[in-house]
mmCIF file of C-alpha atoms in Angstrom:
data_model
loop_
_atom_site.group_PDB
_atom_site.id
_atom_site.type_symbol
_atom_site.label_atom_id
_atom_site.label_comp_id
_atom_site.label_asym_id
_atom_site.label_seq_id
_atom_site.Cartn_x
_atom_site.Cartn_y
_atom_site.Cartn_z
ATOM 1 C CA UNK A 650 0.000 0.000 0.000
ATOM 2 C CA UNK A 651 1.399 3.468 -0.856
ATOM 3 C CA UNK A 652 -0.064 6.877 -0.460
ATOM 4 C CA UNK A 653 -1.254 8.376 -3.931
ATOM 5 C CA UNK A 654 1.319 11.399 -4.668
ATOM 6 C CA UNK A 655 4.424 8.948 -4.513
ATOM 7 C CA UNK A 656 6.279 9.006 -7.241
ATOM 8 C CA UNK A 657 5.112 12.164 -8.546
ATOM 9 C CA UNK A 658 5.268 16.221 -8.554
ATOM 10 C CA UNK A 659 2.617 18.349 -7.523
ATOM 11 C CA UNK A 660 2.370 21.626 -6.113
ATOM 12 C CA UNK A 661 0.361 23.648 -3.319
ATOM 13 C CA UNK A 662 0.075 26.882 -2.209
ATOM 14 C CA UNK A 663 -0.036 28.281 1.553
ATOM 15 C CA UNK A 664 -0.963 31.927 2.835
ATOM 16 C CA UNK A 665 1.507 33.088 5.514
ATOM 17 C CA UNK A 666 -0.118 35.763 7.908
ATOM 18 C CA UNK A 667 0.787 38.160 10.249
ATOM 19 C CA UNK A 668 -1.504 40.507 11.948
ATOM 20 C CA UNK A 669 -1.480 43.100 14.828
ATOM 21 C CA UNK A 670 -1.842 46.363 15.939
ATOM 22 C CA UNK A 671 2.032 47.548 14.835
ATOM 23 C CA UNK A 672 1.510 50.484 12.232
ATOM 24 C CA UNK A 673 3.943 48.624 9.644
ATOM 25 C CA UNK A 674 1.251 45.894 9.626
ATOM 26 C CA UNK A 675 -1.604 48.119 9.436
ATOM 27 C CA UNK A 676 -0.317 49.578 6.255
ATOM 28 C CA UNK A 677 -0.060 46.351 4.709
ATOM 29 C CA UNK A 678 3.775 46.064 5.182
ATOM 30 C CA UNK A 679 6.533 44.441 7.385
ATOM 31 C CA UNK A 680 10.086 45.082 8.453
ATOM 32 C CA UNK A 681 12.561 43.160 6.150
ATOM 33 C CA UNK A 682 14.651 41.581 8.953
ATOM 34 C CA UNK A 683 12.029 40.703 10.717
ATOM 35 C CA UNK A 684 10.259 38.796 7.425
ATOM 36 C CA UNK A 685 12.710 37.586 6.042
ATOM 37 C CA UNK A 686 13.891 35.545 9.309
ATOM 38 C CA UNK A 687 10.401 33.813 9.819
ATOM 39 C CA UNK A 688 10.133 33.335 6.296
ATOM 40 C CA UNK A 689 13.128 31.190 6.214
ATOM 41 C CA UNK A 690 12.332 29.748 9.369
ATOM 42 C CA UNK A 691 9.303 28.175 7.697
ATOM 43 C CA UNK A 692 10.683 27.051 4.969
ATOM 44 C CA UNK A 693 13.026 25.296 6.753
ATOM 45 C CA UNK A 694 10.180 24.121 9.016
ATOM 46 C CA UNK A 695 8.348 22.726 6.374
ATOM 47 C CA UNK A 696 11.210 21.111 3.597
ATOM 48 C CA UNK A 697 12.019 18.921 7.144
ATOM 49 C CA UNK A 698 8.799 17.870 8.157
ATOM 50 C CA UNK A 699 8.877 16.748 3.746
ATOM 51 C CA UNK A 700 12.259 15.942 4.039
ATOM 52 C CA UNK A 701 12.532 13.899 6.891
ATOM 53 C CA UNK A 702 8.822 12.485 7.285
ATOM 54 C CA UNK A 703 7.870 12.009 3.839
ATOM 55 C CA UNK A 704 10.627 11.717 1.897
ATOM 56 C CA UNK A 705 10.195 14.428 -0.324
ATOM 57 C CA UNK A 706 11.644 17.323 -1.703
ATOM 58 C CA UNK A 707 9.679 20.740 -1.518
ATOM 59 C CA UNK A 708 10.637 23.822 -3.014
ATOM 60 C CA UNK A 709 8.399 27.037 -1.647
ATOM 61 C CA UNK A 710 8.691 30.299 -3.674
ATOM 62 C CA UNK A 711 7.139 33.809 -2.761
ATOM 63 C CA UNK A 712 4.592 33.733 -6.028
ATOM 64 C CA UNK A 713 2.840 37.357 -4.410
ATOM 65 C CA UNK A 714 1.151 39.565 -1.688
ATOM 66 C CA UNK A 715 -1.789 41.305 -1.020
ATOM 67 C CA UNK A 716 -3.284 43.354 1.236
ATOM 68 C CA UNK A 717 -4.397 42.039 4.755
ATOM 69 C CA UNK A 718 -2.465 42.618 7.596
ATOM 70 C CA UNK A 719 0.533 41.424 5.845
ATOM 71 C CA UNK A 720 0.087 38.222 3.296
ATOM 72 C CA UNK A 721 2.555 36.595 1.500
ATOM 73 C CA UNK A 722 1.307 34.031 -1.054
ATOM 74 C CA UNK A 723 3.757 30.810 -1.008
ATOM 75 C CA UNK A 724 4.027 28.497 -3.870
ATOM 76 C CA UNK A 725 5.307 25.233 -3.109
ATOM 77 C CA UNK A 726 6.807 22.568 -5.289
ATOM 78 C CA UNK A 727 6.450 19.134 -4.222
ATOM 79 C CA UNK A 728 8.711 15.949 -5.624
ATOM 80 C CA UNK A 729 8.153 12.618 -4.010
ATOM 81 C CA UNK A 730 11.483 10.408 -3.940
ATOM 82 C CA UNK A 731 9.624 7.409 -4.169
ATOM 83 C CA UNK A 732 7.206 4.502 -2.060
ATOM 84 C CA UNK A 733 8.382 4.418 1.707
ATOM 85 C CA UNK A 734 6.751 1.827 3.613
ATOM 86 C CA UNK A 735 7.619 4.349 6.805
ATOM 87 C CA UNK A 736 5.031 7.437 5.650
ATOM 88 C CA UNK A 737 1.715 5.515 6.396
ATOM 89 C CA UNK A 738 3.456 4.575 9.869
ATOM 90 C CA UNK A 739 4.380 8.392 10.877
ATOM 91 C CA UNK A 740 0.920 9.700 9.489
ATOM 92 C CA UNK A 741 -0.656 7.667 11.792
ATOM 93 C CA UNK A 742 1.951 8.144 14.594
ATOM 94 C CA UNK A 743 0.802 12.068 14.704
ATOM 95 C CA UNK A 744 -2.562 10.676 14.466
ATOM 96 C CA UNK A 745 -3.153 12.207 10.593
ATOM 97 C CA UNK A 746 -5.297 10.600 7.700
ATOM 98 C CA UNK A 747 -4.071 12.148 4.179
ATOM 99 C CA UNK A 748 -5.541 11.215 0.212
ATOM 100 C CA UNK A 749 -1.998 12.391 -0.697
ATOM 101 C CA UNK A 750 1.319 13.220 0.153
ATOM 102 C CA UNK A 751 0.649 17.058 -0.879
ATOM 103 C CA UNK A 752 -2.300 17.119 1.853
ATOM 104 C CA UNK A 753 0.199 15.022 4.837
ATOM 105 C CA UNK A 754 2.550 18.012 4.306
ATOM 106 C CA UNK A 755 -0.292 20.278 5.084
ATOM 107 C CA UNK A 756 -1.480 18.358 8.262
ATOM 108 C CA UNK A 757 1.844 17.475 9.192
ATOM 109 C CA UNK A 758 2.466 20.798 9.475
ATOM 110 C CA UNK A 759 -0.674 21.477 11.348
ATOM 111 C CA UNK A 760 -0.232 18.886 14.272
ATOM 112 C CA UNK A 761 3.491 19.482 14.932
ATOM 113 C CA UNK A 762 2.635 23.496 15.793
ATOM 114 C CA UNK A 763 -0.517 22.164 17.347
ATOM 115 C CA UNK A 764 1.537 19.700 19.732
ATOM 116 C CA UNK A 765 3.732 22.144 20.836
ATOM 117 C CA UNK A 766 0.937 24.499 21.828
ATOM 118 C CA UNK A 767 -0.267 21.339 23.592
ATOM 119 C CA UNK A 768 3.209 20.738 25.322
ATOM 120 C CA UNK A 769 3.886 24.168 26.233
ATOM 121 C CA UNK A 770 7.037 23.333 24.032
ATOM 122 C CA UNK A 771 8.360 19.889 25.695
ATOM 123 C CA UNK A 772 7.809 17.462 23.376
ATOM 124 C CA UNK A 773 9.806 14.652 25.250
ATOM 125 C CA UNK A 774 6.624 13.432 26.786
ATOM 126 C CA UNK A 775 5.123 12.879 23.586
ATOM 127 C CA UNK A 776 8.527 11.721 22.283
ATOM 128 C CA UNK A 777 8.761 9.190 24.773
ATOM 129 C CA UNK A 778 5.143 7.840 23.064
ATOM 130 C CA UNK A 779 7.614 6.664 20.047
ATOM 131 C CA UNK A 780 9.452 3.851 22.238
ATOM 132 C CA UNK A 781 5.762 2.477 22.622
ATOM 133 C CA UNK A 782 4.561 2.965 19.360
ATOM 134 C CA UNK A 783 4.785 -0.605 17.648
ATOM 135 C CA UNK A 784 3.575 0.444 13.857
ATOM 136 C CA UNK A 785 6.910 1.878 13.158
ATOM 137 C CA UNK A 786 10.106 0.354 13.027
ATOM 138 C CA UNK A 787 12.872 0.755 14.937
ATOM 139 C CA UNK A 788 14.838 2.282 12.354
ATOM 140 C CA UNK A 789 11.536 4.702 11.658
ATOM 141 C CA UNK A 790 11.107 5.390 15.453
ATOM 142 C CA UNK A 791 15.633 6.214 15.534
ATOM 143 C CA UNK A 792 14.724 8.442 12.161
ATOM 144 C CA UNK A 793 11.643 10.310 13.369
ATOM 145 C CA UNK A 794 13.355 10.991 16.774
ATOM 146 C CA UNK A 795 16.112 12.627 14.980
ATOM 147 C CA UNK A 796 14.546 14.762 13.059
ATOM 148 C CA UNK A 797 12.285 16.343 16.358
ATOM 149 C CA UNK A 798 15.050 17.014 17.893
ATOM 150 C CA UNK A 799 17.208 18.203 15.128
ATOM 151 C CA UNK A 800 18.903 21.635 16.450
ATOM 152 C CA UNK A 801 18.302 23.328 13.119
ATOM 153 C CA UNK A 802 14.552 22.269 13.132
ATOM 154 C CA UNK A 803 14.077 23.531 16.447
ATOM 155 C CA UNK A 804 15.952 26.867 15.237
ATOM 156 C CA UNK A 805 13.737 27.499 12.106
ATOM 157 C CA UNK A 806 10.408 26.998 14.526
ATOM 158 C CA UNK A 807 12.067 29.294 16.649
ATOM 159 C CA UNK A 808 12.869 32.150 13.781
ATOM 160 C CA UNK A 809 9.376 31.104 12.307
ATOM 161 C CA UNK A 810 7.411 32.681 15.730
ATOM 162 C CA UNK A 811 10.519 35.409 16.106
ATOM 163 C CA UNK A 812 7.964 38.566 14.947
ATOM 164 C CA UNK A 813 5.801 38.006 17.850
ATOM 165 C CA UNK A 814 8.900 38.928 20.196
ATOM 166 C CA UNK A 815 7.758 42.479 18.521
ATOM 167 C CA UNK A 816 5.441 45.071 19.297
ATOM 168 C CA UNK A 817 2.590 45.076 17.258
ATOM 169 C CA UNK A 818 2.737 41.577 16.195
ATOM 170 C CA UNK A 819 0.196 39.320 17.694
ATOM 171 C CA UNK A 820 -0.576 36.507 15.344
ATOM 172 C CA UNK A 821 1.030 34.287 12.458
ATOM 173 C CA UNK A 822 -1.701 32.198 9.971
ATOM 174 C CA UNK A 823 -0.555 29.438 7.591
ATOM 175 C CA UNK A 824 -3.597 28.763 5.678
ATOM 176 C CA UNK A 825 -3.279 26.061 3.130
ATOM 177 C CA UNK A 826 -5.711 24.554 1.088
ATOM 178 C CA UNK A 827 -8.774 27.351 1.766
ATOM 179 C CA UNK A 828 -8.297 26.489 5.266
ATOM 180 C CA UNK A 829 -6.455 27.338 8.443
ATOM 181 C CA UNK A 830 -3.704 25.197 9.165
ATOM 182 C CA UNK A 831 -3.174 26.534 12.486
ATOM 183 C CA UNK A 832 -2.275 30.112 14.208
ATOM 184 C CA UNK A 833 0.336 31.090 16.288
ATOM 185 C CA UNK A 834 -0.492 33.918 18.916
ATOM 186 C CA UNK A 835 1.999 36.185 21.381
ATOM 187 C CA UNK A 836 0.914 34.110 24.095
ATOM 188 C CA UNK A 837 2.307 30.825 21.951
ATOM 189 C CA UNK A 838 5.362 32.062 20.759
ATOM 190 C CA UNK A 839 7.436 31.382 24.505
ATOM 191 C CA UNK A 840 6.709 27.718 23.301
ATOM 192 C CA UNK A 841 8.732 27.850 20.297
ATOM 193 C CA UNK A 842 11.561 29.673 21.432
ATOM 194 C CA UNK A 843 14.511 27.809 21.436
ATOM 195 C CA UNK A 844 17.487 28.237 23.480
ATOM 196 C CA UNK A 845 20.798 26.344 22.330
ATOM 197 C CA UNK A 846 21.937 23.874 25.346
ATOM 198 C CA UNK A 847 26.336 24.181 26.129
ATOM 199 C CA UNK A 848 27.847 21.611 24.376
ATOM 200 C CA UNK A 849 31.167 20.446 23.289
ATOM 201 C CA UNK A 850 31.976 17.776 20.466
ATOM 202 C CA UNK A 851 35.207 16.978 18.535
ATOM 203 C CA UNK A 852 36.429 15.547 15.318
ATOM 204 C CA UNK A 853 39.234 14.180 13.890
ATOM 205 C CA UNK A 854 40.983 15.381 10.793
ATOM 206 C CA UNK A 855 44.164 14.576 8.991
ATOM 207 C CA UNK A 856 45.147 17.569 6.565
ATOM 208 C CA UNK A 857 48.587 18.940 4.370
ATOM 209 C CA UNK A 858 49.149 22.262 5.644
ATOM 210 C CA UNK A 859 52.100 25.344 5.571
ATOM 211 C CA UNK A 860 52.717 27.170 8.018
ATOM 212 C CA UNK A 861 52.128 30.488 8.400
ATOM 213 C CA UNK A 862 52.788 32.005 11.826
ATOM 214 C CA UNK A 863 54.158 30.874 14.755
ATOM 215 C CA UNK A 864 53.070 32.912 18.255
ATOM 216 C CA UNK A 865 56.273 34.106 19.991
ATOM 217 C CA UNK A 866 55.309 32.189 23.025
ATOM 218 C CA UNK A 867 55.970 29.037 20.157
ATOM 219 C CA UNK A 868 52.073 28.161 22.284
ATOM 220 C CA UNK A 869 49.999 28.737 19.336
ATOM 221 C CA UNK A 870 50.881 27.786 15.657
ATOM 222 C CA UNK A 871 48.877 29.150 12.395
ATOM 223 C CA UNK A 872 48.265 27.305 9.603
ATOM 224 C CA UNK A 873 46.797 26.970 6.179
ATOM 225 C CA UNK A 874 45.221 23.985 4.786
ATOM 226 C CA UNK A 875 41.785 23.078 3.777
ATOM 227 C CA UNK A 876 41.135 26.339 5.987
ATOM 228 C CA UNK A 877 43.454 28.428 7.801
ATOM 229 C CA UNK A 878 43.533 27.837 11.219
ATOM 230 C CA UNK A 879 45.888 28.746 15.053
ATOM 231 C CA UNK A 880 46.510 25.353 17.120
ATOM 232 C CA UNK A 881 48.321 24.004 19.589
ATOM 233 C CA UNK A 882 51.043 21.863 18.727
ATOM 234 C CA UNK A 883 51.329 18.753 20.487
ATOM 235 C CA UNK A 884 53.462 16.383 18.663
ATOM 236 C CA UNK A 885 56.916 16.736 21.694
ATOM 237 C CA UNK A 886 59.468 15.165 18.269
ATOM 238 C CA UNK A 887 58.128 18.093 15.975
ATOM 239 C CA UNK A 888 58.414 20.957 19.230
ATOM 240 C CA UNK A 889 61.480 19.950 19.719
ATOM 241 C CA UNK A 890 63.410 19.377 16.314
ATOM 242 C CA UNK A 891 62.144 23.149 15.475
ATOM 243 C CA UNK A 892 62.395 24.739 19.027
ATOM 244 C CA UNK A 893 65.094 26.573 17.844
ATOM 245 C CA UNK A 894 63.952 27.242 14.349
ATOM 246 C CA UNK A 895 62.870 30.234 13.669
ATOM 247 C CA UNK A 896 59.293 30.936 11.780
ATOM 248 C CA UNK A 897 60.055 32.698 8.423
ATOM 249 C CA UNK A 898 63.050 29.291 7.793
ATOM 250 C CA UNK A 899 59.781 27.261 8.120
ATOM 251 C CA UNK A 900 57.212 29.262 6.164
ATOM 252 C CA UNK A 901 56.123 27.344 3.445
ATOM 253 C CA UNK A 902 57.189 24.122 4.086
ATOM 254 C CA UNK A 903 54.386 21.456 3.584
ATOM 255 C CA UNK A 904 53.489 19.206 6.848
ATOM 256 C CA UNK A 905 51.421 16.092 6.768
ATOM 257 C CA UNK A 906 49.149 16.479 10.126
ATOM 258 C CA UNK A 907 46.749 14.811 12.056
ATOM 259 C CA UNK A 908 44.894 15.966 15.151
ATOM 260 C CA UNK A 909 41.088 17.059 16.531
ATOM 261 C CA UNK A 910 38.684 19.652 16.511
ATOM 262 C CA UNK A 911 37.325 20.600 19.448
ATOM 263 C CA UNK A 912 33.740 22.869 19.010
ATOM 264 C CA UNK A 913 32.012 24.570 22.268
ATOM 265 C CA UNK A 914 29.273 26.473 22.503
ATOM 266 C CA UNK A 915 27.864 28.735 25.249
ATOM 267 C CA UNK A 916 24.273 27.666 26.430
ATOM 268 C CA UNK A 917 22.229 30.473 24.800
ATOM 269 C CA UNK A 918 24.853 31.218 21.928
ATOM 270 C CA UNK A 919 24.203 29.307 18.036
ATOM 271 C CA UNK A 920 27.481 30.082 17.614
ATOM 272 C CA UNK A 921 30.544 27.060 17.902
ATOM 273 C CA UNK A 922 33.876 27.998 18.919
ATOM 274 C CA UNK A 923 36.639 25.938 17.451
ATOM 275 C CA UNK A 924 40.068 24.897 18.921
ATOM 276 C CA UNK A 925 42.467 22.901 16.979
ATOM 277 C CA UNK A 926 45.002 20.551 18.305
ATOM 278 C CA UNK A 927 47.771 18.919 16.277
ATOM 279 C CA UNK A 928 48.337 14.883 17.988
ATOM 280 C CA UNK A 929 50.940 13.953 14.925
ATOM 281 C CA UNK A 930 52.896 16.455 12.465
ATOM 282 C CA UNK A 931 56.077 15.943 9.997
ATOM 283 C CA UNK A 932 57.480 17.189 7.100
ATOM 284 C CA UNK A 933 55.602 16.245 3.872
ATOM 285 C CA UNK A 934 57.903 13.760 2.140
ATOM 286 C CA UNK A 935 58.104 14.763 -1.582
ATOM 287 C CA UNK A 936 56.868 12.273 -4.274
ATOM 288 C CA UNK A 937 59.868 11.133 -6.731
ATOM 289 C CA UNK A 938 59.474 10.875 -10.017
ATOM 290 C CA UNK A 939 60.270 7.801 -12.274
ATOM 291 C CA UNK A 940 60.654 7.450 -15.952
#
């Protein structure tokens, strides 16, 4: 059994509104920033719940506006990969009946804002309903889980609702379909904001790099690779063969390297800060010709 729409292209079109009592909004206008960051938000929003729950692709285009508190007219175009047994088994997971995949997107959509009205925001009580969900897989159940708590997804909801963190701006509409997919008011929007937890991961790399600069302390050590980069040395047989070496005698000299990546983050902050750390480093031995 498959749900009609895979396999095929179709398209749809959604009405993104915003209403309130700011005087931008009353004269049928809205501030760029402030647009143009929930307006990504959502399209990120949506191309994951496709993405990620249906397997399809979804391209949404601005097609027009007109007059309302502030409309924007969104064209979407929809490409199903192909038959997924998983799609029946996640429709019915967020308790949705659909005649096609076009129409799941819609109600997908729908529920997911509606359940985190429902949640003030935690969804891990209603995640925790996966591990006792039999229908899907466990594969489906790993897959789904993933992409609810994907930090990007949770982002884009979170830039989606952002105007409401305005004056003036008390509601955001998606209507789809000649009806109301659901609302989003002022008093909603504390349950999508998202705040980015501290966290720390690493990764290995193994690069050719020159070096550029060394730090008179000979602590920190700049470098050009795939990307230019400062790190700290640790390799003791490289420190020590060049301890007395000074910089500009090693400046361009190609090194084979391997080491980590270490990325924190502040709780609050979207931004990662890297630190590099070189475990292994030596001279690049040059390739020999033979004819």
């Amino acid at each position: 059994m498959k749900l009609p729409g895979i396999g095929e292209s179709s398209e749809e079109y959604f009405v993104l509104e915003f209403s309130g009592g700011s005087p931008v909004l009353s004269a049928h206008q809205i501030a760029i920033r402030e647009y143009a960051r929930s307006l990504a938000g959502y399209d990120f929003f949506v191309r994951h719940i496709a993405r990620e729950m249906l397997r399809t692709d979804v391209n949404i285009c601005v097609s027009a506006q007109k007059s309302g508190s502030y409309e924007s007219h969104l064209h979407a175009f929809i490409d199903t990969i192909g038959a997924v047994s998983s799609i029946l088994g996640i429709l019915s997971f967020f308790g949705v009946s659909a005649k096609s995949v076009r129409e799941a997107l819609s109600r997908l959509q729908a529920v997911i804002v509606r359940k985190y009205k429902h949640y003030s925001g935690d969804m891990q009580q209603y995640i925790a309903e996966l591990a006792e969900y039999s229908i899907l897989s466990d594969g489906d159940k790993d897959m789904l889980l993933k992409a609810l708590e994907n930090e990007p997804f949770l982002e884009a909801l979170d830039d989606f609702t952002s105007p409401l963190d305005s004056d003036g701006y008390d509601m955001i509409r998606v209507v789809g379909g000649g009806e109301e997919l659901f609302a989003v008011s002022k008093a909603d929007r504390q349950f999508f904001k998202f705040v980015p937890p501290a966290g720390e991961k690493t990764e290995d790399f193994e690069d050719t790099v020159e070096l550029l600069y060394i730090s008179p302390e000979l602590i920190k050590w700049k470098f050009k690779g795939q990307e230019t980069f400062w790190a700290d040395v640790l390799d003791v047989s490289f420190l020590e063969a060049t301890g007395n070496v000074r910089s500009t005698e090693l400046k361009g000299v190609k090194y084979d390297c391997q080491g980590r990546k270490v990325l924190r983050r502040k709780r609050g902050s979207k931004k990662w800060i890297s630190t590099y750390y070189i475990d292994k480093i030596e001279e690049r031995q040059q390739q020999m010709s033979v004819f």
